[in-house]
Amino acid sequence: MDNTAKAKSVDPGEIANFAAMANEWWDENGKFKPLHKFNPIRIGYIRDTVIDHFGLQMDDAIVKLKPFKGLRILDIGCGGGLLSEPMARLGANVVAADAAEKNIQIAKLHAEKSGLQIDYRHTTAEDLAAAGEQFDVILNMEVIEHVADIEGFIGACSSMLKPGGIMFIATLNRTAKSFAFAIVGAEYVLRWLPKGTHSWKKFLKPSEVARLVRGNSLSVHDISGATYNPFEDRWHLSKDLSVNYMIAAVKPE
């Protein structure tokens, strides 16, 4: 029996929704176009924060190309691998997991074509935690607004973080502005995303996410906003947390 179906955090409706779009993960002009636009600042934020947190030396030319060498990273809710592949290129040992089997199939195929070795798994955070998996870095990006049991999910992720490790959480704030931009604007007006991709009621305020990680013995290292500039057609890191934001949380050594 597939244990994936047993995990409390898995929302069957959300899994079906993303599985239906799985073939479009790597189409930069398809249904995941917003994520492709968003990816550069996610990668930059993760890269710079990890290098600073672990005090990675950047003197050697080889290290510059592979600064994450020696780090074990979990990309939970990896989708088609839009973050998993850049992490592998940075030199990390990447385990990437998703509850939608079709996402994993697409991700594996693309990684093979790209010549990258990534340990893709059709599984859940709960099952990985139960197996005793441990990671230096956990990427929990644009996932928690789609899970059924947020407390259990964050608890499972936190338990897999090594002492001194760092977890990144990216999600959407529950504000009137996020409803206007992320739901009405992105799904109905601009049609960047299929209608029903997000449920505004499942968005979390930064204070709520901070409380969740602190409740699992992690400390908030940084909170940064992400703002879209329509004139440049680019995302930028900012202090504006009203729509998209990212949190970096650390487990004490």
C-alpha positions as a printed Julia matrix, in Angstrom:
253×3 Matrix{Float64}:
  0.0    0.0     0.0
  1.19   3.53   -0.77
  1.87   5.21    2.58
  1.67   8.61    0.91
 -2.11   8.52    1.12
 -1.95   8.11    4.92
 -0.11  11.35    5.69
 -2.37  13.84    7.44
 -0.72  16.78    5.72
 -1.63  15.53    2.23
 -4.68  17.21    0.72
 -5.96  14.91   -2.09
 -7.63  17.83   -3.88
 -4.41  19.83   -3.95
 -2.42  16.81   -5.16
 -4.89  16.19   -7.98
 -4.76  19.85   -8.97
 -0.99  19.89   -9.35
 -0.85  16.43  -10.93
 -3.17  17.7   -13.67
 -0.64  20.42  -14.51
  2.5   18.29  -14.1
  3.4   18.18  -17.78
  3.79  21.99  -17.78
  6.37  22.31  -14.98
  9.24  23.18  -17.33
  7.25  25.3   -19.8
  8.37  28.86  -18.99
  5.25  30.23  -20.7
  2.83  27.64  -19.3
  0.8   27.4   -16.11
  3.93  27.64  -13.94
  5.19  30.82  -15.61
  4.87  32.78  -12.32
  7.19  30.31  -10.57
  9.76  30.58  -13.36
  9.65  34.37  -12.94
  9.93  34.01   -9.15
 12.7   31.4    -9.2
 15.75  33.71   -9.58
 15.12  35.56   -6.3
 14.28  32.31   -4.48
 17.56  30.77   -5.62
 19.55  33.92   -4.81
 18.0   34.23   -1.35
 18.65  30.58   -0.51
 22.21  30.65   -1.91
 23.28  33.82   -0.11
 21.62  32.89    3.2
 23.1   29.36    3.23
 26.6   30.63    2.37
 26.37  33.21    5.16
 24.82  30.83    7.71
 27.35  28.05    7.28
 30.27  30.44    6.72
 31.13  28.77    3.45
 34.45  29.87    2.0
 34.25  31.37   -1.47
 37.97  31.81   -2.18
 38.58  28.74   -4.3
 37.3   28.84   -7.89
 35.83  25.33   -7.61
 34.01  26.21   -4.39
 32.54  29.25   -6.13
 30.97  26.96   -8.69
 29.84  24.36   -6.11
 29.44  26.24   -2.8
 26.89  23.72   -1.46
 29.19  20.72   -1.82
 28.88  18.52    1.27
 25.43  19.83    2.23
 22.41  17.51    2.23
 19.29  19.36    1.13
 15.62  18.34    1.2
 13.29  20.02   -1.28
  9.88  19.07    0.13
  6.93  19.52   -2.23
  9.45  19.76   -5.05
  6.96  19.7    -7.92
  8.82  19.36  -11.19
 12.19  20.22   -9.66
 12.44  23.96  -10.36
 14.46  24.43   -7.16
 15.95  20.94   -6.89
 17.98  21.31  -10.06
 19.62  24.66   -9.14
 20.51  23.23   -5.71
 22.15  20.22   -7.38
 24.08  22.55   -9.7
 25.33  24.4    -6.62
 26.87  21.12   -5.48
 24.35  19.91   -2.9
 23.3   16.31   -2.31
 19.58  16.79   -3.03
 16.65  14.68   -1.88
 13.47  15.98   -3.51
 10.05  14.72   -2.43
  6.49  15.25   -3.61
  3.18  13.6    -2.77
  2.11  13.7    -6.45
  3.68  10.77   -8.31
  3.31  12.46  -11.69
  5.37  15.44  -10.49
  8.18  13.07   -9.53
  8.05  11.32  -12.9
  8.35  14.65  -14.73
 11.13  15.84  -12.4
 13.15  12.63  -12.83
 12.93  12.81  -16.61
 14.04  16.45  -16.72
 16.95  15.83  -14.34
 18.15  12.93  -16.49
 18.02  15.12  -19.6
 19.95  17.79  -17.7
 22.61  15.33  -16.55
 21.87  15.92  -12.86
 21.81  13.37  -10.04
 18.87  14.11   -7.74
 17.25  11.62   -5.36
 13.59  12.1    -6.29
 11.05  10.34   -4.09
  7.27   9.97   -4.22
  6.72  10.35   -0.49
  5.72  12.76    2.28
  7.42  14.75    5.02
  5.89  12.48    7.65
  7.29   9.32    6.04
 10.74  10.85    5.6
 10.74  11.95    9.24
  9.59   8.5    10.38
 12.53   7.01    8.47
 14.93   9.2    10.48
 16.13  11.31    7.55
 18.33  14.3     8.48
 19.27  17.37    6.42
 21.46  20.44    6.65
 18.97  22.54    4.67
 15.24  22.08    4.08
 13.41  23.97    1.34
  9.75  24.33    2.18
  8.8   26.67   -0.66
  5.23  27.48   -1.67
  4.02  24.3     0.02
  2.38  25.05    3.38
 -0.56  26.87    1.79
 -1.46  23.58    0.09
 -1.18  21.1     2.99
 -4.07  19.83    5.12
 -2.25  19.59    8.48
  0.16  22.51    8.73
  1.22  21.84   12.33
  2.04  18.19   11.6
  3.82  19.09    8.38
  6.05  21.74    9.97
  6.68  19.41   12.91
  7.84  16.63   10.57
 10.07  19.02    8.6
 11.58  20.53   11.75
 12.42  17.09   13.15
 14.49  16.35   10.02
 16.66  19.44   10.37
 20.12  18.76   11.78
 21.3   20.88   14.75
 22.66  24.08   13.23
 20.63  23.46   10.06
 18.4   25.98    8.32
 14.89  25.69    6.88
 13.4   28.06    4.31
  9.65  28.63    4.17
  8.06  30.66    1.38
  4.34  31.32    1.31
  1.63  33.98    0.93
  0.37  36.35    3.6
 -3.34  36.37    4.46
 -4.13  40.02    3.72
 -6.59  41.96    1.58
 -3.67  42.82   -0.72
 -2.73  39.15   -1.21
 -6.35  38.34   -2.07
 -6.36  41.14   -4.65
 -2.99  40.24   -6.15
 -2.59  36.47   -5.72
 -6.21  35.39   -6.21
 -8.11  38.02   -8.2
 -5.13  39.39  -10.13
 -3.05  36.27  -10.77
 -5.9   33.78  -11.29
 -8.78  35.81  -12.73
 -7.43  38.99  -14.34
 -3.92  38.17  -15.59
 -4.63  34.41  -15.69
 -1.07  33.62  -14.63
 -2.43  30.65  -12.66
 -5.43  28.36  -13.16
 -8.49  29.4   -11.16
 -8.54  27.65   -7.81
 -4.76  27.23   -7.52
 -4.81  28.99   -4.15
 -7.27  29.24   -1.28
 -6.89  32.6     0.49
 -8.13  31.09    3.77
 -5.07  28.8     3.8
 -2.59  31.67    3.5
 -0.55  32.27    6.67
  0.59  35.48    8.31
  4.35  35.74    9.05
  3.55  35.76   12.78
  1.71  32.44   12.4
  4.6   30.79   10.55
  7.09  32.19   13.07
  4.99  30.75   15.91
  4.95  27.34   14.19
  8.72  27.16   13.76
  9.4   28.46   17.27
  7.02  25.83   18.59
  9.34  23.27   17.03
 12.47  24.67   18.72
 13.63  26.68   15.69
 14.52  30.37   15.76
 13.64  32.87   13.04
 16.87  33.97   11.36
 15.35  36.25    8.71
 12.05  37.31    7.14
 12.11  38.9     3.69
  9.35  39.98    1.38
  9.16  39.41   -2.36
  7.68  42.12   -4.55
  6.8   42.0    -8.24
  7.63  45.02  -10.4
  5.29  44.94  -13.44
  7.32  47.55  -15.33
 10.48  45.42  -15.13
  8.54  42.12  -15.18
 10.82  40.99  -12.35
 10.65  40.04   -8.68
 12.79  41.72   -6.03
 13.53  41.03   -2.37
 11.92  43.7    -0.21
 10.68  44.57    3.25
  7.07  44.31    2.05
  5.59  41.13    3.57
  2.0   41.87    2.55
  1.8   39.33   -0.29
  4.78  36.98   -0.8
  7.42  36.41    1.86
 10.2   33.99    2.84
 11.34  32.93    6.29
 14.7   31.37    7.17
 14.56  29.42   10.46
 17.52  27.83   12.26
 17.75  24.86   14.64
 20.14  25.54   17.56
 23.29  23.41   17.74
